[in-house]
């Protein structure tokens, strides 16, 4: 639940603040811009979550990526 909440809040933050890459992607024509800015915001979110998990787990991605 904590990871899902953090992911949602981070995604909304990156989608609303339009950090570099997100703002440029939004300018693409048609529906591509709408989709591209969400994808880049999601990639920012994944980077933060994976980095946080890596630091917490001491070099393991076991919390987010389970088999």
XYZ file of N, CA and C in Angstrom:
201
model
N 0.825 -1.197 0.000
C 0.000 0.000 0.000
C 0.872 1.265 0.000
N 1.957 1.224 0.742
C 2.838 2.389 0.836
C 3.470 2.706 -0.523
N 3.940 1.668 -1.228
C 4.559 1.881 -2.537
C 3.540 2.403 -3.545
N 2.322 1.890 -3.505
C 1.275 2.350 -4.433
C 0.942 3.822 -4.187
N 0.812 4.177 -2.917
C 0.507 5.563 -2.559
C 1.641 6.489 -2.977
N 2.873 6.081 -2.675
C 4.034 6.888 -3.063
C 4.097 7.026 -4.582
N 3.828 5.945 -5.303
C 3.843 5.990 -6.756
C 2.801 6.936 -7.309
N 1.614 6.860 -6.757
C 0.533 7.749 -7.220
C 0.888 9.210 -6.962
N 1.354 9.510 -5.745
C 1.672 10.894 -5.393
C 2.842 11.425 -6.212
N 3.869 10.598 -6.412
C 4.998 11.030 -7.234
C 4.576 11.269 -8.680
N 3.774 10.348 -9.222
C 3.309 10.524 -10.598
C 2.526 11.821 -10.746
N 1.608 12.079 -9.835
C 0.829 13.322 -9.913
C 1.739 14.546 -9.803
N 2.734 14.474 -8.917
C 3.678 15.583 -8.757
C 4.403 15.863 -10.073
N 4.969 14.813 -10.686
C 5.712 14.994 -11.933
C 4.795 15.415 -13.081
N 3.569 14.919 -13.095
C 2.626 15.267 -14.155
C 2.158 16.716 -14.032
N 1.997 17.185 -12.820
C 1.515 18.552 -12.598
C 2.635 19.573 -12.745
N 3.822 19.285 -12.190
C 4.903 20.274 -12.207
C 5.595 20.387 -13.554
N 5.429 19.378 -14.415
C 5.990 19.408 -15.774
C 7.499 19.676 -15.760
N 8.242 18.785 -15.142
C 9.698 18.881 -15.119
C 10.257 18.706 -16.531
N 11.557 18.985 -16.720
C 12.142 18.849 -18.066
C 11.839 17.487 -18.683
N 11.485 17.503 -19.910
C 11.114 16.282 -20.618
C 9.607 16.113 -20.670
N 8.946 16.321 -19.555
C 7.494 16.173 -19.501
C 6.834 17.322 -20.260
N 7.320 18.525 -20.023
C 6.737 19.697 -20.680
C 6.948 19.648 -22.197
N 8.148 19.225 -22.625
C 8.433 19.140 -24.050
C 7.588 18.057 -24.718
N 7.414 16.946 -24.039
C 6.630 15.835 -24.596
C 5.166 16.233 -24.774
N 4.672 17.093 -23.905
C 3.277 17.527 -23.981
C 2.990 18.318 -25.259
N 4.017 18.876 -25.852
C 3.844 19.713 -27.047
C 3.702 18.905 -28.333
N 3.861 17.595 -28.267
C 3.699 16.773 -29.468
C 2.264 16.897 -29.987
N 2.107 16.736 -31.269
C 0.790 16.959 -31.864
C -0.187 15.828 -31.567
N -1.441 16.184 -31.582
C -2.512 15.210 -31.392
C -2.496 14.582 -30.005
N -2.911 13.343 -29.954
C -2.960 12.625 -28.687
C -1.601 12.154 -28.211
N -0.578 12.251 -29.090
C 0.762 11.799 -28.710
C 1.301 12.590 -27.535
N 1.066 13.872 -27.505
C 1.556 14.711 -26.413
C 0.931 14.358 -25.082
N -0.343 14.044 -25.117
C -1.051 13.675 -23.888
C -0.486 12.383 -23.328
N -0.235 11.432 -24.204
C 0.309 10.142 -23.760
C 1.781 10.251 -23.379
N 2.556 10.976 -24.162
C 4.002 11.050 -23.941
C 4.340 11.710 -22.615
N 3.637 12.770 -22.246
C 3.962 13.417 -20.974
C 3.633 12.511 -19.794
N 2.594 11.696 -19.913
C 2.278 10.741 -18.849
C 3.326 9.636 -18.754
N 3.814 9.193 -19.899
C 4.837 8.140 -19.902
C 6.130 8.649 -19.270
N 6.530 9.857 -19.597
C 7.759 10.406 -19.024
C 7.590 10.660 -17.528
N 6.430 11.150 -17.107
C 6.163 11.322 -15.678
C 6.224 9.972 -14.960
N 5.716 8.920 -15.598
C 5.773 7.578 -15.010
C 7.216 7.088 -14.918
N 8.040 7.403 -15.910
C 9.447 6.997 -15.858
C 10.188 7.706 -14.724
N 9.912 8.989 -14.520
C 10.472 9.700 -13.369
C 10.051 9.000 -12.068
N 8.781 8.642 -11.987
C 8.260 7.980 -10.794
C 8.962 6.650 -10.562
N 9.094 5.846 -11.605
C 9.788 4.559 -11.473
C 11.222 4.739 -11.019
N 11.902 5.725 -11.563
C 13.283 5.978 -11.179
C 13.397 6.283 -9.685
N 12.505 7.126 -9.190
C 12.521 7.477 -7.770
C 12.187 6.265 -6.905
N 11.134 5.521 -7.269
C 10.745 4.356 -6.471
C 11.825 3.281 -6.465
N 12.388 2.988 -7.630
C 13.436 1.963 -7.701
C 14.687 2.394 -6.938
N 15.048 3.660 -7.043
C 16.215 4.159 -6.307
C 15.993 4.093 -4.803
N 14.811 4.468 -4.368
C 14.474 4.409 -2.950
C 14.496 2.968 -2.449
N 13.903 2.067 -3.200
C 13.895 0.659 -2.827
C 15.313 0.108 -2.768
N 16.123 0.487 -3.725
C 17.512 0.026 -3.767
C 18.260 0.461 -2.511
N 18.076 1.715 -2.104
C 18.746 2.221 -0.904
C 18.219 1.554 0.368
N 16.919 1.361 0.452
C 16.315 0.736 1.638
C 16.731 -0.721 1.770
N 16.739 -1.447 0.659
C 17.036 -2.886 0.679
C 18.534 -3.177 0.636
N 19.349 -2.173 0.592
C 20.783 -2.390 0.577
C 21.294 -3.022 -0.705
N 20.763 -2.619 -1.829
C 21.238 -3.104 -3.115
C 20.368 -4.170 -3.737
N 19.148 -4.328 -3.270
C 18.244 -5.336 -3.814
C 16.919 -4.686 -4.184
N 16.345 -5.109 -5.311
C 15.040 -4.598 -5.744
C 13.916 -5.550 -5.345
N 14.048 -6.204 -4.222
C 13.110 -7.265 -3.849
C 11.711 -6.763 -3.508
N 11.574 -5.545 -3.022
C 10.258 -5.066 -2.592
C 9.344 -4.776 -3.770
N 9.855 -4.156 -4.813
C 9.024 -3.750 -5.939
C 8.905 -4.880 -6.969
N 10.018 -5.502 -7.291
C 10.013 -6.535 -8.317
C 10.014 -7.901 -7.648
N 8.889 -8.572 -7.704
C 8.767 -9.901 -7.101
C 8.472 -10.907 -8.200
N 9.006 -12.094 -8.042
C 8.733 -13.140 -9.026
C 7.742 -14.145 -8.501
